[in-house]
Short mmCIF file of C-alpha atoms and ligand atoms in Angstrom, two decimals:
data_model
loop_
_atom_site.label_atom_id
_atom_site.label_comp_id
_atom_site.label_asym_id
_atom_site.label_seq_id
_atom_site.Cartn_x
_atom_site.Cartn_y
_atom_site.Cartn_z
CA MET A 1 0.00 0.00 0.00
CA ILE A 2 1.58 3.20 -1.19
CA ILE A 3 0.67 6.71 -0.06
CA THR A 4 2.06 9.60 -2.10
CA ILE A 5 2.21 13.08 -0.65
CA ALA A 6 2.16 15.80 -3.31
CA GLY A 7 3.71 18.89 -1.79
CA GLY A 8 6.20 16.71 0.09
CA GLY A 9 8.17 19.80 1.08
CA SER A 10 5.25 21.11 3.16
CA THR A 11 5.72 22.09 6.78
CA PHE A 12 2.89 19.64 7.54
CA THR A 13 4.62 16.62 5.95
CA PRO A 14 6.46 15.36 9.08
CA GLY A 15 3.29 15.53 11.19
CA ILE A 16 1.22 13.76 8.56
CA VAL A 17 3.81 11.03 8.09
CA LYS A 18 3.85 10.53 11.84
CA SER A 19 0.06 10.15 11.89
CA ILE A 20 0.23 7.65 9.01
CA ALA A 21 3.03 5.66 10.66
CA LEU A 22 1.13 5.48 13.96
CA ARG A 23 -1.71 3.85 12.00
CA GLN A 24 0.51 1.51 9.98
CA LYS A 25 -1.50 -1.56 11.00
CA GLU A 26 -4.91 -0.29 9.92
CA LEU A 27 -3.51 1.33 6.79
CA GLU A 28 -1.23 -1.60 5.90
CA VAL A 29 1.09 1.01 4.42
CA SER A 30 4.39 -0.26 3.03
CA GLU A 31 5.72 2.86 1.33
CA ILE A 32 5.40 6.61 1.61
CA ARG A 33 6.46 8.75 -1.33
CA LEU A 34 7.12 12.45 -1.22
CA PHE A 35 6.68 14.43 -4.40
CA ASP A 36 7.44 18.15 -4.85
CA ILE A 37 8.64 20.52 -7.55
CA ASP A 38 11.11 22.12 -5.10
CA LYS A 39 13.79 19.45 -4.66
CA GLU A 40 15.91 21.36 -2.18
CA ARG A 41 13.01 22.09 0.16
CA GLN A 42 11.62 18.56 -0.02
CA ASP A 43 15.05 16.96 0.56
CA LYS A 44 15.38 18.89 3.82
CA VAL A 45 11.91 17.92 5.02
CA ALA A 46 12.70 14.32 4.07
CA VAL A 47 15.54 14.26 6.61
CA VAL A 48 12.97 14.63 9.42
CA VAL A 49 10.52 12.24 7.76
CA ASP A 50 13.23 9.59 7.51
CA TRP A 51 14.06 10.10 11.19
CA ILE A 52 10.39 9.74 12.19
CA LEU A 53 9.97 6.50 10.26
CA LYS A 54 13.29 4.88 11.19
CA GLU A 55 14.38 6.31 14.53
CA GLU A 56 11.37 7.71 16.32
CA LEU A 57 8.74 5.12 15.40
CA LYS A 58 11.06 2.31 14.23
CA THR A 59 8.84 1.31 11.32
CA ASN A 60 9.82 -0.60 8.19
CA ILE A 61 7.90 1.77 5.92
CA LYS A 62 9.94 2.54 2.82
CA LEU A 63 10.51 6.21 2.03
CA THR A 64 10.87 7.47 -1.53
CA VAL A 65 11.62 11.12 -2.21
CA THR A 66 11.24 12.27 -5.78
CA THR A 67 10.51 15.09 -8.22
CA ASP A 68 9.55 12.63 -10.95
CA GLU A 69 5.80 12.18 -11.47
CA LYS A 70 6.00 8.59 -12.68
CA GLU A 71 8.12 7.49 -9.75
CA ALA A 72 5.84 9.39 -7.38
CA TYR A 73 2.44 8.10 -8.41
CA SER A 74 3.02 4.63 -9.94
CA ASP A 75 0.70 2.14 -8.20
CA ALA A 76 -0.15 4.52 -5.37
CA SER A 77 -3.41 3.78 -3.55
CA PHE A 78 -3.73 7.20 -1.96
CA VAL A 79 -2.48 10.63 -2.91
CA PHE A 80 -2.51 13.36 -0.31
CA ALA A 81 -2.40 16.74 -2.07
CA GLN A 82 -1.03 19.67 -0.09
CA ILE A 83 0.61 21.95 -2.62
CA ARG A 84 1.06 25.66 -1.93
CA VAL A 85 1.53 27.25 -5.31
CA GLY A 86 3.90 30.20 -4.93
CA LYS A 87 4.78 29.15 -1.37
CA TYR A 88 4.79 31.58 1.56
CA ALA A 89 6.22 34.42 -0.51
CA MET A 90 2.97 34.52 -2.47
CA ARG A 91 0.84 33.94 0.63
CA GLU A 92 2.38 37.12 1.95
CA GLN A 93 1.21 38.98 -1.18
CA ASP A 94 -2.30 37.50 -0.88
CA GLU A 95 -2.53 38.84 2.66
CA LYS A 96 -0.82 42.20 2.20
CA ILE A 97 -2.27 43.53 -1.06
CA PRO A 98 -5.91 43.65 0.15
CA LEU A 99 -4.79 45.23 3.46
CA LYS A 100 -3.24 48.08 1.47
CA TYR A 101 -6.79 48.92 0.41
CA GLY A 102 -8.30 48.41 3.86
CA CYS A 103 -9.74 45.01 2.97
CA VAL A 104 -9.44 41.62 4.66
CA GLY A 105 -6.00 40.15 3.94
CA GLN A 106 -6.30 36.40 4.38
CA GLU A 107 -4.85 33.46 2.46
CA THR A 108 -8.15 31.68 1.77
CA CYS A 109 -10.86 34.31 2.38
CA GLY A 110 -11.81 37.25 0.18
CA SER A 111 -9.48 38.48 -2.53
CA GLY A 112 -6.40 36.78 -1.02
CA GLY A 113 -8.17 33.44 -1.38
CA PHE A 114 -9.16 34.28 -4.95
CA ALA A 115 -5.55 35.08 -5.83
CA TYR A 116 -4.38 31.81 -4.28
CA GLY A 117 -7.17 29.99 -6.15
CA LEU A 118 -6.14 31.44 -9.49
CA ARG A 119 -2.62 30.12 -8.88
CA THR A 120 -3.72 26.67 -7.74
CA ILE A 121 -6.47 25.50 -10.14
CA PHE A 122 -4.24 24.35 -13.00
CA PRO A 123 -1.32 22.88 -10.98
CA MET A 124 -3.92 20.91 -9.02
CA LEU A 125 -5.40 19.52 -12.23
CA LYS A 126 -1.90 18.29 -13.07
CA VAL A 127 -1.74 16.38 -9.78
CA ILE A 128 -5.10 14.78 -10.63
CA ASP A 129 -4.04 13.91 -14.18
CA ASP A 130 -0.71 12.44 -13.06
CA ALA A 131 -2.47 10.32 -10.45
CA GLU A 132 -4.98 9.18 -13.06
CA LYS A 133 -2.13 8.20 -15.37
CA TYR A 134 0.10 6.34 -12.93
CA ALA A 135 -1.71 5.46 -9.70
CA GLU A 136 -3.91 2.41 -9.04
CA LYS A 137 -7.21 2.55 -10.89
CA ASP A 138 -9.23 2.81 -7.66
CA HIS A 139 -6.88 5.35 -6.03
CA TRP A 140 -8.21 8.19 -3.91
CA ILE A 141 -6.83 11.71 -3.87
CA LEU A 142 -7.41 13.52 -0.60
CA ASN A 143 -7.00 17.15 -1.47
CA TYR A 144 -6.50 19.77 1.19
CA SER A 145 -4.46 22.16 -0.93
CA ASN A 146 -6.05 25.54 -0.39
CA PRO A 147 -8.13 27.39 -1.22
CA ALA A 148 -10.07 24.11 -0.96
CA ALA A 149 -13.41 25.70 -1.90
CA ILE A 150 -12.12 26.99 -5.24
CA VAL A 151 -10.03 23.88 -5.91
CA ALA A 152 -13.12 21.73 -5.25
CA GLU A 153 -15.24 23.79 -7.65
CA ALA A 154 -12.51 23.53 -10.31
CA CYS A 155 -12.35 19.74 -9.86
CA ARG A 156 -16.13 19.49 -10.16
CA LYS A 157 -16.16 21.48 -13.36
CA LEU A 158 -12.99 20.32 -15.08
CA ARG A 159 -12.40 16.80 -13.75
CA PRO A 160 -15.87 15.55 -12.78
CA ASN A 161 -14.80 11.89 -12.74
CA ALA A 162 -11.62 12.37 -10.73
CA ARG A 163 -11.32 10.25 -7.60
CA VAL A 164 -10.75 13.28 -5.45
CA ILE A 165 -12.21 14.19 -2.07
CA ASN A 166 -11.67 17.77 -0.90
CA ILE A 167 -11.30 18.28 2.82
CA CYS A 168 -10.47 20.80 5.54
CA ASP A 169 -9.24 20.44 9.10
CA MET A 170 -10.74 23.66 10.52
CA PRO A 171 -13.99 22.19 11.88
CA ILE A 172 -12.04 19.43 13.60
CA ALA A 173 -9.54 21.98 14.93
CA ILE A 174 -12.47 23.92 16.43
CA VAL A 175 -13.85 20.74 18.01
CA ASP A 176 -10.35 19.97 19.33
CA ILE A 177 -10.11 23.41 20.95
CA ILE A 178 -13.60 23.01 22.42
CA ALA A 179 -12.66 19.61 23.85
CA GLU A 180 -9.63 21.09 25.57
CA SER A 181 -11.58 24.13 26.80
CA LEU A 182 -14.36 21.99 28.29
CA LYS A 183 -11.84 19.41 29.57
CA ILE A 184 -13.14 16.59 27.41
CA ALA A 185 -10.33 14.06 27.02
CA ASN A 186 -10.41 13.68 23.23
CA TYR A 187 -12.10 15.55 20.39
CA SER A 188 -13.24 12.24 18.92
CA GLU A 189 -15.72 11.93 21.81
CA ILE A 190 -17.62 14.94 20.49
CA GLU A 191 -20.34 14.45 17.88
CA TYR A 192 -21.53 17.31 15.74
CA ASP A 193 -23.63 18.36 12.80
CA TYR A 194 -22.56 21.05 10.37
CA PHE A 195 -23.39 22.69 7.05
CA GLY A 196 -21.73 25.30 4.89
CA LEU A 197 -19.10 25.89 2.28
CA ASN A 198 -15.40 25.42 2.93
CA HIS A 199 -14.18 28.00 5.48
CA PHE A 200 -17.76 29.26 5.53
CA GLY A 201 -20.06 27.13 7.68
CA TRP A 202 -21.83 26.52 10.97
CA PHE A 203 -22.09 23.78 13.59
CA THR A 204 -25.80 23.19 14.17
CA SER A 205 -25.34 20.76 17.06
CA MET A 206 -22.59 19.44 19.27
CA THR A 207 -22.97 16.65 21.84
CA HIS A 208 -20.79 14.71 24.25
CA ASN A 209 -22.12 11.35 25.46
CA GLY A 210 -25.50 12.42 24.07
CA ARG A 211 -25.56 15.70 26.01
CA ASP A 212 -25.90 19.04 24.18
CA ILE A 213 -22.68 20.95 24.88
CA LEU A 214 -23.33 24.06 22.77
CA PRO A 215 -24.72 25.88 25.86
CA ASP A 216 -21.46 25.01 27.68
CA VAL A 217 -19.40 26.38 24.78
CA LYS A 218 -21.40 29.63 24.82
CA ALA A 219 -21.11 29.96 28.61
CA TYR A 220 -17.36 29.34 28.34
CA MET A 221 -16.98 32.07 25.72
CA LYS A 222 -19.13 34.48 27.73
CA LYS A 223 -16.83 33.99 30.70
CA HIS A 224 -13.53 34.25 28.85
CA LYS A 225 -14.53 36.46 25.87
CA ILE A 226 -12.59 34.05 23.69
CA LEU A 227 -12.72 30.41 22.63
CA LEU A 228 -9.33 29.11 23.71
CA PRO A 229 -8.44 26.67 26.48
CA GLU A 230 -7.76 28.28 29.87
CA SER A 231 -4.18 27.03 29.70
CA HIS A 232 -3.59 29.39 26.75
CA ILE A 233 -5.44 32.45 27.96
CA GLY A 234 -3.24 34.97 29.73
CA LYS A 235 -0.16 33.29 28.28
CA ILE A 236 -1.08 34.05 24.73
CA ASN A 237 2.17 35.80 23.95
CA GLU A 238 4.22 32.98 25.39
CA HIS A 239 2.35 30.70 23.07
CA LYS A 240 3.98 32.18 20.02
CA LYS A 241 6.08 29.03 19.85
CA ALA A 242 3.43 26.71 21.24
CA ASN A 243 2.59 23.49 19.55
CA ASN A 244 -1.02 24.42 18.81
CA ARG A 245 -0.65 26.53 15.69
CA HIS A 246 -4.27 27.62 15.87
CA ALA A 247 -3.77 29.31 19.24
CA VAL A 248 -1.05 31.84 18.43
CA SER A 249 -0.63 35.39 17.20
CA ALA A 250 -2.92 36.24 14.26
CA TRP A 251 -5.17 33.33 15.17
CA VAL A 252 -5.95 34.80 18.61
CA HIS A 253 -8.26 37.45 17.13
CA VAL A 254 -10.07 34.73 15.29
CA TRP A 255 -10.93 32.97 18.56
CA GLU A 256 -12.06 36.26 20.07
CA ALA A 257 -14.37 36.78 17.09
CA MET A 258 -15.97 33.40 17.82
CA TYR A 259 -17.38 34.92 21.00
CA GLU A 260 -18.67 38.06 19.32
CA MET A 261 -20.25 36.23 16.37
CA THR A 262 -22.03 33.78 18.68
CA GLU A 263 -23.31 36.63 20.88
CA TYR A 264 -24.99 38.22 17.84
CA PHE A 265 -26.18 35.01 16.20
CA PRO A 266 -26.55 32.38 18.93
CA ASP A 267 -28.45 29.74 16.93
CA PHE A 268 -25.38 28.01 15.52
CA LEU A 269 -21.66 27.97 16.25
CA PRO A 270 -19.79 29.57 13.31
CA ASN A 271 -16.61 28.37 11.64
CA THR A 272 -13.76 30.64 12.73
CA TYR A 273 -13.26 31.82 9.13
CA LEU A 274 -16.67 33.53 9.14
CA ASN A 275 -15.06 36.32 11.15
CA TYR A 276 -13.46 37.58 7.92
CA TYR A 277 -16.95 38.10 6.45
CA LEU A 278 -19.08 39.01 9.48
CA LEU A 279 -16.41 41.07 11.28
CA GLY A 280 -14.28 41.98 8.29
CA LYS A 281 -13.75 45.63 9.19
CA GLU A 282 -12.66 44.69 12.70
CA SER A 283 -10.35 42.01 11.35
CA VAL A 284 -8.61 44.62 9.21
CA GLU A 285 -8.27 46.91 12.25
CA VAL A 286 -6.32 44.29 14.21
CA SER A 287 -4.19 43.23 11.22
CA ASN A 288 -0.65 44.49 10.86
CA PRO A 289 -0.25 45.26 7.14
CA ASP A 290 3.53 44.84 7.47
CA ARG A 291 3.46 41.55 9.33
CA THR A 292 0.74 39.04 8.50
CA ARG A 293 0.23 35.36 9.28
CA ALA A 294 2.58 34.42 6.41
CA ASN A 295 5.39 36.19 8.25
CA GLU A 296 4.48 34.49 11.50
CA VAL A 297 4.48 31.07 9.86
CA MET A 298 7.83 31.72 8.17
CA ASP A 299 9.30 32.80 11.52
CA THR A 300 7.89 29.86 13.48
CA ARG A 301 6.61 26.67 11.84
CA GLU A 302 8.85 26.93 8.78
CA LYS A 303 11.94 28.22 10.61
CA ASP A 304 11.66 25.68 13.44
CA LEU A 305 11.46 22.85 10.93
CA PHE A 306 14.44 23.92 8.83
CA ASP A 307 16.53 24.89 11.90
CA GLY A 308 15.68 21.45 13.30
CA VAL A 309 16.95 19.77 10.14
CA GLU A 310 20.18 21.75 10.24
CA HIS A 311 20.70 20.93 13.91
CA PHE A 312 20.04 17.24 13.23
CA LEU A 313 22.52 17.14 10.36
CA LYS A 314 25.19 18.69 12.61
CA THR A 315 24.54 16.82 15.84
CA GLY A 316 22.40 13.78 15.02
CA GLU A 317 19.85 15.00 17.55
CA ILE A 318 16.33 16.09 16.83
CA ASP A 319 13.86 17.95 18.99
CA GLY A 320 10.29 16.68 18.57
CA LYS A 321 9.17 20.31 18.81
CA ALA A 322 10.95 21.11 15.54
CA PHE A 323 7.93 19.96 13.59
CA TYR A 324 4.20 20.36 13.93
CA ALA A 325 2.14 17.19 14.49
CA GLY A 326 -1.40 16.78 15.70
CA ALA A 327 -5.07 16.71 14.82
CA HIS A 328 -4.41 17.76 11.21
CA GLY A 329 -2.52 14.59 10.24
CA ASP A 330 -4.56 12.36 12.53
CA TRP A 331 -7.77 13.46 10.87
CA ILE A 332 -6.48 12.92 7.32
CA SER A 333 -5.11 9.50 8.25
CA ASP A 334 -8.38 8.49 9.93
CA LEU A 335 -10.28 9.48 6.80
CA THR A 336 -7.89 7.30 4.80
CA ILE A 337 -8.60 4.36 7.10
CA ALA A 338 -12.35 4.87 6.53
CA LEU A 339 -11.86 4.82 2.74
CA LYS A 340 -9.53 1.86 2.74
CA ASN A 341 -11.29 -0.31 5.32
CA ASP A 342 -14.85 0.74 4.42
CA THR A 343 -15.62 1.75 8.02
CA ARG A 344 -18.45 4.14 7.06
CA GLN A 345 -17.35 6.52 9.80
CA ARG A 346 -18.73 10.07 9.61
CA PHE A 347 -16.50 12.92 8.35
CA LEU A 348 -17.08 16.40 7.00
CA VAL A 349 -16.21 16.64 3.31
CA ILE A 350 -16.56 19.16 0.51
CA VAL A 351 -18.89 17.66 -2.11
CA GLU A 352 -21.32 18.67 -4.83
CA ASN A 353 -24.60 19.58 -3.13
CA LYS A 354 -26.90 17.48 -5.34
CA GLY A 355 -29.89 18.42 -3.23
CA ALA A 356 -28.35 17.72 0.19
CA ILE A 357 -29.17 21.32 1.16
CA PRO A 358 -32.41 21.82 -0.79
CA ASN A 359 -32.29 25.63 -0.93
CA MET A 360 -28.73 25.78 -2.26
CA PRO A 361 -27.88 25.17 -5.94
CA TYR A 362 -27.58 21.56 -7.04
CA ASP A 363 -24.03 22.16 -8.28
CA ALA A 364 -22.66 24.15 -5.30
CA MET A 365 -19.65 22.58 -3.57
CA VAL A 366 -20.82 22.37 0.06
CA GLU A 367 -19.16 21.12 3.25
CA VAL A 368 -21.40 18.59 4.96
CA PRO A 369 -21.12 15.33 6.90
CA ALA A 370 -20.89 12.07 4.98
CA TYR A 371 -20.37 8.40 5.76
CA ILE A 372 -17.04 7.40 4.30
CA GLY A 373 -16.57 3.95 2.78
CA LYS A 374 -14.56 2.37 0.01
CA ASN A 375 -16.75 3.98 -2.67
CA GLY A 376 -16.23 7.45 -1.24
CA PRO A 377 -18.55 9.79 0.65
CA GLU A 378 -22.25 9.07 1.09
CA VAL A 379 -23.64 12.46 2.00
CA ILE A 380 -26.15 12.87 4.79
CA ALA A 381 -29.03 14.99 3.45
CA LYS A 382 -30.12 18.10 5.34
CA ASP A 383 -33.15 20.38 5.39
CA ASN A 384 -33.44 23.90 4.00
CA ILE A 385 -31.12 26.32 5.76
CA PRO A 386 -32.20 29.71 7.18
CA LEU A 387 -32.22 32.81 4.97
CA PHE A 388 -29.29 34.54 6.71
CA GLN A 389 -26.88 31.67 6.20
CA GLN A 390 -28.29 30.89 2.74
CA GLY A 391 -27.87 34.51 1.61
CA LEU A 392 -24.27 34.64 2.80
CA MET A 393 -23.48 31.29 1.22
CA MET A 394 -25.02 32.25 -2.13
CA GLN A 395 -22.88 35.37 -2.33
CA GLN A 396 -19.78 33.37 -1.43
CA VAL A 397 -20.43 30.35 -3.65
CA ASN A 398 -21.18 32.54 -6.67
CA SER A 399 -17.95 34.47 -6.19
CA GLU A 400 -16.02 31.17 -6.05
CA LYS A 401 -17.77 29.91 -9.20
CA LEU A 402 -16.91 33.17 -10.98
CA ILE A 403 -13.24 32.69 -10.10
CA VAL A 404 -13.24 29.24 -11.67
CA GLU A 405 -15.17 30.39 -14.75
CA GLY A 406 -12.90 33.42 -15.06
CA ALA A 407 -9.80 31.21 -14.85
CA ILE A 408 -11.07 28.84 -17.54
CA GLU A 409 -12.16 31.61 -19.88
CA GLY A 410 -9.30 33.98 -19.06
CA SER A 411 -11.96 36.58 -18.33
CA TYR A 412 -10.90 39.76 -16.52
CA GLU A 413 -14.53 40.77 -16.19
CA LYS A 414 -15.61 37.57 -14.43
CA ILE A 415 -12.70 37.85 -11.99
CA LEU A 416 -13.61 41.47 -11.31
CA GLN A 417 -17.20 40.37 -10.72
CA ALA A 418 -15.98 37.76 -8.24
CA PHE A 419 -13.91 40.34 -6.35
CA THR A 420 -16.83 42.81 -6.35
CA LEU A 421 -19.22 40.13 -5.11
CA SER A 422 -17.03 39.22 -2.13
CA LYS A 423 -18.41 40.50 1.15
CA THR A 424 -14.85 41.50 2.08
CA ILE A 425 -14.65 44.24 -0.60
CA PRO A 426 -16.72 47.46 -0.32
CA SER A 427 -16.94 48.61 -3.96
CA ALA A 428 -16.21 47.72 -7.55
CA ARG A 429 -13.50 50.39 -7.66
CA VAL A 430 -11.63 48.89 -4.70
CA ALA A 431 -12.13 45.45 -6.24
CA LYS A 432 -10.47 46.66 -9.43
CA GLN A 433 -7.55 48.28 -7.56
CA ILE A 434 -6.83 45.06 -5.64
CA LEU A 435 -7.25 42.92 -8.74
CA ASP A 436 -4.88 45.06 -10.80
CA ASP A 437 -2.21 44.91 -8.09
CA MET A 438 -2.64 41.17 -7.82
CA ILE A 439 -2.29 40.65 -11.56
CA ILE A 440 1.17 42.23 -11.36
CA ALA A 441 2.18 40.28 -8.24
CA ASN A 442 0.97 36.97 -9.71
CA LYS A 443 2.70 37.27 -13.07
CA GLY A 444 3.69 33.80 -14.24
CA TYR A 445 1.26 32.12 -11.85
CA TRP A 446 -2.18 33.24 -13.01
CA PRO A 447 -3.85 32.43 -16.31
CA GLU A 448 -3.77 35.45 -18.57
CA LEU A 449 -6.88 37.63 -18.13
CA LYS A 450 -8.33 39.57 -21.04
P1 NAD B 1 4.42 24.84 2.33
O1 NAD B 1 4.73 25.97 1.42
O2 NAD B 1 5.28 24.57 3.49
O3 NAD B 1 4.37 23.50 1.46
C1 NAD B 1 3.81 23.41 0.21
C2 NAD B 1 4.73 22.64 -0.73
O4 NAD B 1 4.06 22.53 -2.00
C3 NAD B 1 6.08 23.30 -1.01
O5 NAD B 1 7.13 22.43 -0.69
C4 NAD B 1 6.03 23.62 -2.50
O6 NAD B 1 7.27 23.50 -3.15
C5 NAD B 1 5.05 22.57 -2.99
N1 NAD B 1 4.46 22.87 -4.29
C6 NAD B 1 4.07 24.07 -4.77
N2 NAD B 1 3.57 23.91 -6.00
C7 NAD B 1 3.62 22.60 -6.30
C8 NAD B 1 3.21 21.81 -7.42
N3 NAD B 1 2.67 22.38 -8.49
N4 NAD B 1 3.41 20.47 -7.38
C9 NAD B 1 3.97 19.89 -6.29
N5 NAD B 1 4.36 20.57 -5.20
C10 NAD B 1 4.18 21.91 -5.20
O7 NAD B 1 2.89 25.06 2.79
P2 NAD B 1 2.11 24.56 4.09
O8 NAD B 1 1.80 25.73 4.93
O9 NAD B 1 2.81 23.44 4.71
O10 NAD B 1 0.73 24.09 3.46
C11 NAD B 1 0.63 23.11 2.46
C12 NAD B 1 -0.76 23.14 1.87
O11 NAD B 1 -1.71 22.59 2.78
C13 NAD B 1 -1.28 24.55 1.57
O12 NAD B 1 -2.04 24.52 0.38
C14 NAD B 1 -2.16 24.85 2.74
O13 NAD B 1 -3.10 25.84 2.45
C15 NAD B 1 -2.79 23.49 2.93
N6 NAD B 1 -3.46 23.23 4.20
C16 NAD B 1 -4.78 22.97 4.14
C17 NAD B 1 -5.49 22.67 5.26
C18 NAD B 1 -6.96 22.45 5.12
O14 NAD B 1 -7.69 22.55 6.07
N7 NAD B 1 -7.48 22.17 3.93
C19 NAD B 1 -4.84 22.62 6.50
C20 NAD B 1 -3.47 22.89 6.55
C21 NAD B 1 -2.78 23.18 5.38
C1 G6P B 2 -6.67 25.89 9.17
C2 G6P B 2 -7.40 25.80 7.88
C3 G6P B 2 -6.46 25.53 6.75
C4 G6P B 2 -5.34 26.54 6.71
C5 G6P B 2 -4.66 26.62 8.05
C6 G6P B 2 -3.70 27.78 8.09
O1 G6P B 2 -6.18 24.65 9.55
O2 G6P B 2 -8.40 24.80 7.88
O3 G6P B 2 -7.18 25.49 5.57
O4 G6P B 2 -4.41 26.16 5.74
O5 G6P B 2 -5.59 26.81 9.08
O6 G6P B 2 -2.90 27.67 9.19
P1 G6P B 2 -1.56 28.52 9.32
O7 G6P B 2 -0.95 28.02 10.58
O8 G6P B 2 -0.75 28.23 8.09
O9 G6P B 2 -2.01 29.93 9.41
MN1 MN B 3 -9.13 24.53 5.75
#
């Protein structure tokens, strides 16, 4: 059983490999392959991966590190896709250009997400086509390359028969933080229901041992004015280097916004990313246009990893804190177990609506729970959703569809429409200013727009 990781040079690769290796028995994995277009970066990450497999966990899993597509995908059963087209240097642009115009600067939300999407659509299709060409016929591609919403829509439109499942770890990260805040031993003990789009959804219920815990979550936020475990609050600055990457620096405002959003709209618990749409102005006010999350990540997760590699090469010692591991990789690996072993466990996935939410378009890519078995996701149908959420989702889903259509047609006008439609941008003129700056910054990455 071969698992190929596309984007092998990612800062998440060591953590994901660790999660896979810890599940070697259920996955029956014999080989892990890393594939990247940046050889130098991937080779460094591979040093840690090799250490995890051989030294830390003492497995016999074979490791192959390659920049050759055929070698990477031949006979693979699973492909994990985690490419970041343009790497952190371009993430920085995605975040900083909108902020220059007083708009939300975020890698997956608003115009930053659109820019990232326009870079990612076609390279992602290449991953799908290469897997189709070389991997096992019944392979599965788990894609979490961002912006997952736009990538998912592009897959739906351009590769409708691809064996790809688009996923996101944010809902599970929220559940993980709630578990720790409410002192529940493990996030897997919490059951929940949810609907939305990627990075744009709501938990409609949350239970622990059959008991509704949403009132507890709200009471907790009312008390602390933030949704973070007590162990983090008050030590937030010290946590800059903490292991929970969702609890530091730029993310802190996001967890504060959870409280404010739930105070205004208490029916459901929002996804953290909704703060960029419902509290966009306030998010811009707390952003530092000269130092965004991209800078934080480069100075922490990326630096720690590459410093760790250098230290290991010099001394033969490695600090487990050099790389990030946790719920992210565990969740992806558990989903893989469900697909491989036909467990029919419930996971949130991004799929074509096909009537699951009756008052959303049939062809919208929505994020909803599904039973996962060897034939893929079997979506759990929902009822109509309320007008507030439906209105927000329509605006968002149409802007994402316009990005994909604009990319395919090379249409400047459609992309400008998408930017103008985003709730994060106040006028068509500002949309045009941001778009024109982004066209220059993304030269060589974006399709040509006419
Ligand atoms: P990173 O920059 O550290 O790693 C990305 C790697 O992708 C780099 O090594 C880069 O060289 C490689 N790459 C770029 N273009 C490529 C291509 N065309 N083919 C193959 N490889 C290519 O980034 P990161 O912060 O570790 O994140 C990796 C990806 O995972 C990003 O897309 C990020 O948004 C995504 N992510 C998604 C979720 C989710 O919830 N869906 C969670 C975490 C990370
Ligand atoms: C969450 C989201 C991902 C996103 C990540 C960014 O996990 O679900 O889609 O990539 O956050 O985290 P970072 O630490 O890179 O800011
Ligand atoms: Mn995500």
